Amino acid sequence: MEGLKKLEYRGYDSFGVATLGSGIEVAKNQGRISEYAGAAIKLHGKIGIGHTRWATHGVPNDTNAHPHLDCANKIAIVHNGIIENFAELRRDLISRGHIFRSDTDTEVVVHIIEENMAKSGDLLSAVQDTLPLLKGSYALLVIVCGETRLIAARSGSPLVIGIGDGENFAASDMTPVLEHTERAMFLEDGDVAVLTPEKVEIFQNQQPVSRPVELIDWSLEDVKKGGFPHYMLKEIYEQPQAFFNTVRAITHDTLPKIIQHPKSVTIVACGSSYHTGLIFKYLLEESLGIPSRVEFASEFKYFPPPVQGLVIGITQSGETADTLTALKQAKIHNCRTLAITNVLGSSVCRIADTTLFMRAGPEISVAATKSFIAQLAVLMQIVNAGSQGKYDNILSHAHQAIEDVLLMDLAKPVALCKNAKSIFYIGRGPFYPVSLEGALKMKEISYIHAEGYAAGELKHGPFALLSPETPVIAICMPGETYGVMVSNIKELKARGAPVIAIGSANDRELTEIVDIFVPLPEMKPFVQILTSLVVLQLIAYYTAVALGRDVDKPRNLAKSVTVE
Ligand code: G6P
């Protein structure tokens, strides 16, 4: 249960555990582990499997929660991913007399294993015979009565084996395992692992294979709240360190060849990572003149643009199904591929030709913060390297500027935002994606409707929505677009919308025309992007707290979305 709590960020609409006690013992429940009102779960045995769910097939309820059992209640499984051909398999199994209890795609797997067990009598071969029938993605754990083996299998969904002393573990990532061991093996697609307390054996195509044992340098402290009320605030405060560590790790020497002087770049990503991609595009084109495009990974597979050159997949988790699929598609088009991720051993590392790691450490809160800043550190270092180190000094000190904004008093913007019906965020150039990210943070954790817009676009429609209940947050920095931004702000004011502006601390003009002014201490290339982002994260965070939201686990979301 302690381990599952650490994985709750992957899904938290229900949870369940099964152990090998006197027979298979199961407990499962709708809702979050932290909110579980029942008595402590008392199951027996020393071997068990557990799961937290993010519903795909079947509503979140006790029955659809994993583990799922076969007809005879002798086999239990948990599953991440999706079995795409489950409807057909289910029909066949029902016609052969199997009784289904849930609406999940997962349940077909345990019934097929049941049939195969009846044929071979051996758990390992029953699982191995089952896997070729499954289309889709899975990380599976299986236990069966009368056995001391736990079987783990992966294809397209992450699975890590933790190597302990007289105990072994299998989990979606290392966070629940760190308490017990730092030694890990990352399974490859097609691997089937057999775990006992004493040993781990791995098979690929029924043949034994070995996978390297890696040491994970994330500390246990990193996955605890450390006195902060929420992981999100802790992670926001860890951003100076995350930026600093990443800038130092990505040097001119460690930059892979494929990213040096590409003719063109296509970025594929989702969610916040898509926004870092957009910021990168602005920086890359402006500083290096390299034509760049940014595509939603979810669109790229089905409507691939005529791509050539380098395709970069940005994904903090390294597991987002859409981004993995897009990178595979890029390879079909003979493009070279680079992944940028935070998670060593994640699926994206196996797909991309080359991987660059950011150094954010584990991020638990669903809303991306320090991983976002660390992604920017990687991308800014790429631009810096292409500019012959022109920004070396700025990047090696930028973490201090981030530190300076952490303690800013944001009570006024928060008081305005928390009563808003809707909030618009506007900016120009790289501050346009900054505004997209600010709005995304606000909507996902506060549940207030928020939209980011390129500042010039607001007049083409959204103006109709302006009112005293729709504040606009304008990111208005000195430079070429300053004058036109000020005009945009005046247009907003003339239509009754309260304006919060984020700008340079020396800006007298803005202070006079806007309702609330948030002064940023330092105006340097790159730094303004980072500090304005952090201010927007903090405004979203404090607004969500003021509204009593569940900041770390907002409703309906998951941190790592491993389905398309
Ligand atoms: C989920 C998360 C977002 C994240 C997106 C992409 O939707 O809730 O915060 O930005 O996935 O995640 P990735 O791991 O690929 O960066």
XYZ file of C-alpha atoms and ligand atoms in Angstrom:
580
model
C 0.000 0.000 0.000
C 2.883 2.371 0.747
C 4.338 1.598 -2.662
C 1.022 2.132 -4.403
C 0.642 5.549 -2.787
C 3.815 6.622 -4.556
C 2.385 5.481 -7.870
C -0.968 7.183 -7.366
C 0.132 10.034 -9.618
C -0.292 7.612 -12.553
C -3.980 7.207 -11.820
C -6.075 7.491 -8.741
C -9.693 6.628 -9.401
C -9.466 3.222 -7.703
C -6.909 0.813 -6.297
C -6.507 -2.786 -5.279
C -4.167 -5.419 -3.923
C -4.007 -9.211 -4.132
C -1.767 -11.470 -2.086
C -0.885 -15.109 -2.055
C -2.168 -16.095 1.384
C -4.519 -18.945 1.954
C -5.607 -18.813 -1.642
C -5.676 -15.486 -3.449
C -6.785 -12.703 -1.120
C -8.056 -9.507 -2.707
C -9.033 -6.035 -1.537
C -10.064 -3.324 -3.961
C -11.788 -0.003 -3.745
C -13.042 2.921 -5.736
C -11.334 6.226 -4.845
C -7.916 7.187 -3.630
C -5.737 5.271 -1.248
C -5.302 8.358 0.911
C -9.066 8.708 1.229
C -9.714 5.041 1.929
C -12.077 5.071 4.870
C -12.103 1.333 5.536
C -9.929 -0.346 8.128
C -6.325 -0.992 7.125
C -6.287 -3.624 4.438
C -5.439 -6.912 6.118
C -4.310 -9.521 3.675
C -1.930 -12.375 4.316
C 1.138 -13.626 2.529
C 4.531 -12.414 1.420
C 3.936 -12.130 -2.299
C 1.477 -9.657 -3.687
C 0.488 -7.378 -6.535
C -1.252 -4.015 -6.499
C -2.519 -1.326 -8.839
C -3.827 2.218 -9.000
C -6.187 2.865 -11.887
C -6.866 5.607 -14.426
C -10.034 4.353 -16.080
C -10.063 3.569 -19.792
C -12.547 0.675 -20.173
C -15.300 0.728 -17.564
C -16.152 3.376 -15.008
C -14.106 3.697 -11.834
C -15.757 1.381 -9.288
C -14.802 -1.478 -6.980
C -15.458 -4.138 -9.600
C -13.441 -2.553 -12.366
C -10.519 -1.888 -10.014
C -7.574 -4.253 -10.457
C -6.479 -6.970 -9.597
C -8.734 -9.152 -11.752
C -9.239 -12.840 -11.170
C -9.922 -15.882 -13.346
C -13.156 -17.884 -13.027
C -11.749 -20.104 -10.278
C -10.220 -17.242 -8.258
C -6.818 -18.910 -8.530
C -4.992 -16.394 -10.730
C -4.750 -12.632 -10.188
C -3.357 -9.955 -12.471
C -2.807 -6.220 -12.598
C -2.319 -4.422 -15.889
C -1.294 -1.023 -17.212
C -1.927 -0.177 -20.853
C -4.759 -1.178 -23.176
C -5.667 -4.494 -24.774
C -6.992 -3.228 -28.099
C -8.486 -6.529 -29.270
C -10.216 -7.219 -25.961
C -13.766 -7.195 -27.388
C -13.041 -10.047 -29.744
C -11.106 -12.013 -27.124
C -13.884 -11.471 -24.606
C -16.547 -12.782 -27.007
C -14.503 -15.931 -27.640
C -13.844 -16.485 -23.949
C -17.534 -16.045 -23.056
C -18.479 -18.520 -25.770
C -16.132 -21.002 -24.097
C -17.899 -20.487 -20.757
C -15.793 -17.887 -18.985
C -17.622 -15.610 -16.577
C -16.637 -11.940 -16.690
C -17.108 -9.710 -13.684
C -15.794 -6.364 -14.884
C -16.049 -4.085 -17.915
C -12.290 -3.832 -18.262
C -10.123 -4.853 -21.174
C -7.702 -6.360 -18.633
C -9.961 -9.170 -17.513
C -9.559 -11.060 -20.812
C -5.885 -11.574 -20.019
C -6.474 -13.490 -16.807
C -9.038 -15.753 -18.446
C -6.665 -16.606 -21.284
C -3.937 -17.391 -18.760
C -6.464 -19.601 -16.974
C -7.042 -21.598 -20.174
C -3.338 -21.880 -20.876
C -2.617 -22.970 -17.291
C -5.146 -25.761 -17.714
C -3.242 -26.906 -20.824
C 0.376 -26.641 -19.660
C 0.076 -26.632 -15.878
C 2.928 -24.117 -15.735
C 2.475 -20.439 -14.928
C 5.423 -19.168 -16.942
C 4.493 -20.941 -20.150
C 0.823 -20.037 -19.615
C 1.771 -16.356 -19.569
C 4.202 -16.739 -22.471
C 1.506 -18.435 -24.547
C -0.967 -15.670 -23.718
C 1.083 -12.640 -24.699
C 1.157 -13.212 -28.483
C -2.662 -13.088 -28.490
C -2.741 -9.572 -27.046
C -2.756 -6.483 -29.250
C -2.024 -3.155 -27.608
C 0.206 -2.312 -24.692
C 0.770 -3.849 -21.340
C 2.789 -4.051 -18.194
C 1.415 -7.102 -16.397
C 1.980 -8.760 -13.056
C 0.552 -12.217 -12.428
C 0.328 -14.433 -9.368
C -1.286 -17.824 -8.985
C -2.296 -19.998 -6.034
C 0.244 -22.566 -4.969
C 3.218 -20.759 -6.594
C 5.979 -18.657 -5.142
C 6.742 -17.035 -8.465
C 5.480 -13.662 -9.611
C 5.464 -13.148 -13.366
C 5.999 -9.713 -14.915
C 5.701 -8.909 -18.612
C 5.945 -5.732 -20.628
C 5.186 -4.465 -24.075
C 4.798 -0.738 -24.561
C 4.186 0.118 -20.887
C 6.996 0.662 -18.393
C 8.120 -1.977 -15.920
C 11.136 -1.795 -13.638
C 12.520 -4.631 -11.553
C 13.991 -3.606 -8.193
C 16.693 -5.964 -6.954
C 16.645 -6.199 -3.173
C 18.306 -8.400 -0.627
C 16.164 -11.513 -0.268
C 13.272 -9.585 -1.824
C 12.528 -8.367 -5.327
C 10.074 -5.884 -6.766
C 8.372 -4.999 -10.019
C 6.827 -1.558 -10.520
C 5.942 1.019 -13.145
C 8.775 3.214 -11.952
C 11.359 3.304 -9.207
C 9.563 5.636 -6.780
C 7.882 2.874 -4.719
C 10.984 0.702 -4.822
C 13.559 3.295 -3.673
C 12.676 2.647 -0.053
C 13.951 -0.906 -0.463
C 16.728 -0.758 -3.034
C 18.453 1.509 -5.541
C 19.351 -1.343 -7.889
C 17.098 -1.706 -10.887
C 16.720 -3.525 -14.180
C 14.560 -2.000 -16.897
C 12.592 -4.554 -18.854
C 12.503 -4.318 -22.645
C 9.396 -4.809 -24.761
C 8.705 -8.527 -25.063
C 10.504 -9.381 -21.802
C 8.898 -11.756 -19.339
C 10.448 -11.784 -15.866
C 10.076 -14.426 -13.189
C 10.534 -13.064 -9.676
C 11.027 -14.977 -6.460
C 12.364 -13.464 -3.242
C 15.794 -14.868 -4.117
C 16.200 -14.264 -7.823
C 14.970 -12.687 -11.016
C 15.089 -14.417 -14.385
C 14.222 -12.686 -17.627
C 13.118 -14.273 -20.896
C 12.693 -12.885 -24.390
C 11.140 -15.211 -26.983
C 11.278 -17.950 -24.308
C 15.085 -17.639 -24.150
C 16.870 -16.410 -21.012
C 18.341 -12.918 -21.426
C 20.145 -10.576 -19.055
C 19.464 -6.899 -18.525
C 22.028 -4.594 -16.926
C 21.542 -3.675 -13.272
C 21.567 0.117 -12.930
C 21.948 2.272 -9.840
C 19.216 4.867 -9.471
C 20.496 8.077 -7.967
C 17.107 9.525 -6.980
C 17.041 9.698 -3.210
C 14.231 8.705 -0.927
C 14.014 12.310 0.264
C 13.247 13.369 -3.303
C 10.019 11.413 -3.258
C 8.828 12.805 0.078
C 7.055 16.119 0.679
C 9.809 17.422 2.971
C 7.607 19.747 5.031
C 5.817 21.356 2.065
C 1.999 21.235 2.088
C 1.971 19.852 -1.474
C 4.398 18.161 -3.805
C 3.647 20.868 -6.338
C 4.974 23.649 -4.102
C 8.001 21.551 -3.193
C 8.675 20.924 -6.859
C 8.256 24.605 -7.742
C 10.854 25.371 -5.061
C 13.171 22.730 -6.482
C 13.252 24.496 -9.836
C 16.433 26.528 -9.320
C 18.265 23.276 -8.514
C 16.647 21.384 -11.386
C 17.630 24.123 -13.826
C 21.165 24.391 -12.472
C 21.762 20.616 -12.468
C 20.455 20.252 -15.988
C 22.434 23.144 -17.421
C 25.583 21.609 -15.963
C 24.784 18.137 -17.255
C 24.168 19.260 -20.847
C 27.484 20.724 -21.926
C 28.885 21.319 -25.408
C 30.810 18.056 -25.013
C 27.821 15.954 -24.008
C 25.513 17.263 -26.742
C 24.951 14.508 -29.272
C 26.062 15.109 -32.866
C 22.570 14.919 -34.330
C 21.523 18.103 -32.543
C 24.533 20.084 -33.747
C 23.559 22.145 -36.811
C 20.377 20.345 -37.924
C 18.868 21.686 -41.168
C 15.384 21.626 -39.709
C 13.734 20.420 -36.540
C 10.306 18.932 -35.862
C 9.213 18.643 -32.251
C 6.558 16.186 -31.129
C 5.135 16.374 -27.612
C 1.969 16.611 -25.503
C 0.651 18.864 -22.759
C 3.258 20.971 -21.013
C 6.039 19.353 -23.029
C 4.337 20.663 -26.166
C 4.604 24.147 -24.700
C 8.343 23.774 -24.053
C 8.574 22.684 -27.682
C 6.895 25.921 -28.775
C 9.265 28.027 -26.672
C 12.195 26.117 -28.190
C 10.917 26.840 -31.684
C 10.981 30.582 -31.016
C 14.487 30.442 -29.536
C 15.882 28.160 -32.216
C 14.533 30.185 -35.103
C 15.461 33.534 -33.617
C 18.964 32.648 -32.439
C 20.042 30.110 -35.032
C 17.662 30.537 -37.958
C 16.874 26.807 -37.956
C 13.374 26.210 -39.360
C 11.353 24.429 -36.695
C 7.844 23.101 -36.353
C 6.025 21.782 -33.323
C 3.358 19.104 -33.658
C 0.954 17.588 -31.178
C 2.258 14.050 -30.906
C -1.329 12.779 -30.995
C -1.863 14.310 -34.467
C 1.518 13.457 -35.875
C 0.933 9.731 -36.272
C -2.265 10.048 -38.236
C -1.499 13.241 -40.144
C 2.274 13.309 -40.439
C 3.538 16.456 -42.116
C 6.181 15.989 -44.827
C 8.975 15.590 -42.282
C 12.655 15.297 -42.834
C 15.718 16.002 -40.734
C 15.647 15.762 -36.993
C 12.547 14.885 -34.960
C 12.719 15.638 -31.229
C 10.308 13.981 -28.814
C 9.957 15.896 -25.556
C 8.413 13.892 -22.721
C 9.278 14.261 -19.071
C 7.959 10.790 -18.195
C 9.324 9.112 -21.296
C 6.116 7.070 -21.358
C 3.432 9.206 -23.011
C 1.923 6.861 -25.594
C 1.219 9.597 -28.163
C 4.803 10.831 -28.095
C 6.226 7.313 -28.349
C 3.990 6.584 -31.327
C 4.965 9.840 -33.028
C 8.653 9.036 -32.684
C 8.130 5.569 -34.135
C 6.298 7.218 -37.020
C 9.203 9.629 -37.529
C 11.544 6.665 -37.852
C 9.303 5.153 -40.504
C 9.856 8.425 -42.391
C 13.619 7.882 -42.053
C 14.081 10.823 -39.730
C 16.748 10.880 -37.070
C 15.211 11.028 -33.615
C 16.225 12.595 -30.330
C 14.352 12.179 -27.044
C 14.432 14.599 -24.133
C 13.227 13.007 -20.927
C 13.589 12.990 -17.158
C 13.390 9.255 -16.596
C 16.326 6.944 -17.065
C 15.275 3.648 -18.623
C 11.899 4.980 -19.772
C 10.376 3.661 -22.999
C 11.336 6.679 -25.085
C 15.049 5.905 -24.583
C 14.602 2.647 -26.443
C 12.763 4.233 -29.332
C 14.811 7.345 -30.072
C 18.245 7.180 -31.705
C 19.670 9.374 -28.942
C 18.400 10.581 -25.573
C 19.216 13.674 -23.565
C 18.309 13.535 -19.891
C 17.194 16.483 -17.868
C 18.027 16.424 -14.175
C 14.779 17.345 -12.486
C 14.634 14.365 -10.115
C 11.294 12.643 -9.506
C 8.225 14.801 -10.063
C 5.198 13.545 -8.149
C 2.580 16.268 -8.527
C 0.459 15.766 -11.633
C 1.020 19.330 -12.830
C 4.430 19.559 -14.487
C 6.637 22.295 -12.979
C 10.269 21.435 -12.371
C 10.313 19.024 -15.293
C 9.124 21.925 -17.471
C 11.932 24.186 -16.266
C 14.469 21.372 -16.665
C 13.265 20.712 -20.225
C 13.834 24.371 -20.936
C 17.339 24.036 -19.482
C 18.122 21.293 -22.014
C 16.602 23.213 -24.906
C 18.255 26.505 -23.945
C 21.610 24.747 -23.722
C 21.075 23.387 -27.232
C 20.459 26.937 -28.482
C 23.448 28.142 -26.467
C 25.741 25.515 -27.970
C 24.600 26.501 -31.469
C 25.395 30.118 -30.570
C 28.994 29.257 -29.564
C 28.293 29.616 -25.867
C 26.946 33.165 -26.149
C 24.505 32.529 -23.298
C 26.890 30.614 -21.017
C 26.947 33.280 -18.368
C 23.196 33.863 -18.394
C 22.350 30.165 -18.193
C 24.797 29.398 -15.429
C 23.237 32.124 -13.260
C 19.589 31.818 -14.275
C 18.762 29.604 -11.280
C 19.380 32.604 -8.999
C 16.783 34.649 -10.855
C 14.310 31.770 -10.459
C 15.067 31.718 -6.735
C 14.329 35.442 -6.509
C 10.753 35.081 -7.734
C 9.846 32.155 -5.476
C 9.129 34.356 -2.484
C 7.221 37.026 -4.384
C 3.975 38.242 -2.818
C 1.238 37.158 -5.218
C -1.737 37.670 -2.905
C -3.335 40.337 -5.148
C -3.348 38.394 -8.426
C -4.528 35.301 -6.543
C -7.406 37.225 -4.927
C -8.509 38.381 -8.383
C -8.108 34.980 -10.055
C -9.895 32.919 -7.447
C -13.200 34.675 -8.119
C -12.826 34.642 -11.903
C -15.240 32.898 -14.243
C -12.587 32.604 -16.869
C -9.004 33.863 -17.221
C -7.132 34.784 -20.378
C -3.354 34.726 -20.623
C -1.627 36.652 -23.378
C 1.903 37.105 -24.632
C 3.865 37.491 -27.821
C 6.824 35.537 -29.198
C 8.076 32.965 -26.654
C 5.720 34.527 -24.121
C 2.812 33.192 -26.141
C 3.659 29.563 -25.197
C 4.467 30.828 -21.697
C 0.874 32.084 -21.566
C -0.394 28.709 -22.844
C 1.457 26.966 -20.035
C 0.249 29.467 -17.429
C -3.347 28.845 -18.518
C -2.857 25.078 -18.532
C -1.521 25.170 -14.955
C -4.462 27.288 -13.859
C -7.167 25.121 -15.432
C -5.731 21.781 -14.412
C -5.329 22.504 -10.721
C -7.890 25.241 -9.953
C -10.637 24.067 -12.393
C -11.135 27.689 -13.501
C -11.509 27.974 -17.243
C -8.317 29.538 -18.603
C -6.981 30.068 -22.109
C -3.622 31.193 -23.413
C -3.614 33.359 -26.517
C -1.124 35.044 -28.794
C -1.812 38.626 -27.679
C -2.804 39.792 -31.173
C -5.467 37.094 -31.486
C -7.661 38.073 -28.552
C -9.437 40.725 -30.590
C -10.531 38.116 -33.156
C -13.322 36.613 -31.095
C -12.416 36.223 -27.424
C -13.007 39.967 -26.897
C -16.707 39.035 -26.841
C -16.087 37.252 -23.538
C -14.363 40.104 -21.731
C -16.008 41.353 -18.546
C -15.014 42.328 -14.992
C -15.148 38.565 -14.169
C -12.610 37.635 -16.846
C -9.202 38.914 -15.809
C -6.414 38.873 -18.348
C -2.835 38.070 -17.384
C -0.523 39.838 -19.811
C 3.162 39.012 -20.060
C 4.619 42.261 -21.266
C 8.398 42.433 -21.528
C 10.613 45.229 -22.811
C 11.630 44.791 -26.443
C 10.192 44.938 -29.912
C 6.644 43.912 -28.982
C 6.372 46.095 -25.884
C 4.513 48.955 -27.590
C 1.939 46.749 -29.237
C 1.422 44.808 -25.993
C 0.700 48.053 -24.157
C -1.879 48.927 -26.836
C -3.462 45.469 -26.405
C -3.645 46.011 -22.646
C -5.385 49.367 -23.171
C -7.922 47.688 -25.467
C -8.630 45.157 -22.731
C -9.048 47.841 -20.103
C -11.429 49.743 -22.393
C -13.624 46.633 -22.469
C -13.819 46.302 -18.707
C -11.412 43.392 -18.162
C -9.117 43.647 -15.143
C -5.493 43.226 -16.206
C -2.635 41.630 -14.294
C 0.654 42.409 -16.033
C 3.973 40.674 -15.565
C 6.835 42.902 -16.668
C 10.133 44.526 -15.861
C 10.550 45.943 -12.349
C 11.590 49.278 -13.922
C 8.429 49.649 -15.964
C 6.588 52.784 -14.757
C 4.113 52.896 -17.644
C 2.648 49.464 -17.010
C 2.277 50.124 -13.280
C -0.016 53.017 -14.130
C -2.303 51.327 -16.648
C -2.894 47.856 -15.234
C -4.850 46.736 -12.175
C -2.110 44.571 -10.700
C 1.525 44.693 -11.678
C 3.931 41.825 -11.003
C 7.511 43.096 -11.351
C 10.212 40.676 -12.461
C 13.628 41.559 -11.080
C 15.826 40.539 -13.995
C 15.458 41.261 -17.722
C 17.795 39.036 -19.702
C 17.219 36.769 -22.671
C 15.947 33.348 -21.523
C 15.685 34.460 -17.885
C 12.453 36.388 -18.423
C 10.874 33.260 -19.873
C 11.841 31.220 -16.819
C 10.830 33.749 -14.191
C 7.498 34.661 -15.798
C 6.685 30.950 -15.981
C 7.450 30.443 -12.313
C 5.218 33.399 -11.407
C 2.369 31.842 -13.407
C 2.899 28.455 -11.732
C 2.738 30.127 -8.320
C -0.405 32.106 -9.175
C -2.091 28.870 -10.293
C -0.880 27.031 -7.199
C -2.048 29.624 -4.666
C -5.365 30.074 -6.475
C -5.999 26.317 -6.355
C -5.078 26.241 -2.657
C -7.405 29.192 -1.965
C -10.213 27.265 -3.660
C -9.460 24.135 -1.622
C -8.563 22.009 -4.659
C -6.659 18.756 -4.542
C -3.541 20.356 -5.983
C -1.334 17.306 -6.434
C -4.039 15.066 -7.823
C -6.514 17.151 -9.789
C -9.714 15.456 -10.843
C -9.766 13.256 -13.962
C -6.071 13.610 -14.768
C -2.974 11.454 -14.578
C 0.650 12.386 -14.739
C 1.704 9.829 -17.245
C -0.814 8.977 -19.946
C 0.233 5.664 -21.437
C -2.726 5.271 -23.775
C -3.292 6.998 -27.104
C -0.110 14.372 -18.917
C 0.267 15.280 -17.756
C 0.803 16.610 -18.282
C 1.967 16.357 -19.216
C 1.556 15.435 -20.379
C 2.754 15.012 -21.209
O -1.253 14.844 -19.545
O -0.850 15.495 -16.905
O 1.254 17.389 -17.174
O 2.446 17.566 -19.712
O 0.969 14.247 -19.853
O 3.622 14.269 -20.394
P 5.105 13.929 -20.756
O 5.525 12.946 -19.698
O 5.086 13.299 -22.116
O 5.898 15.163 -20.736
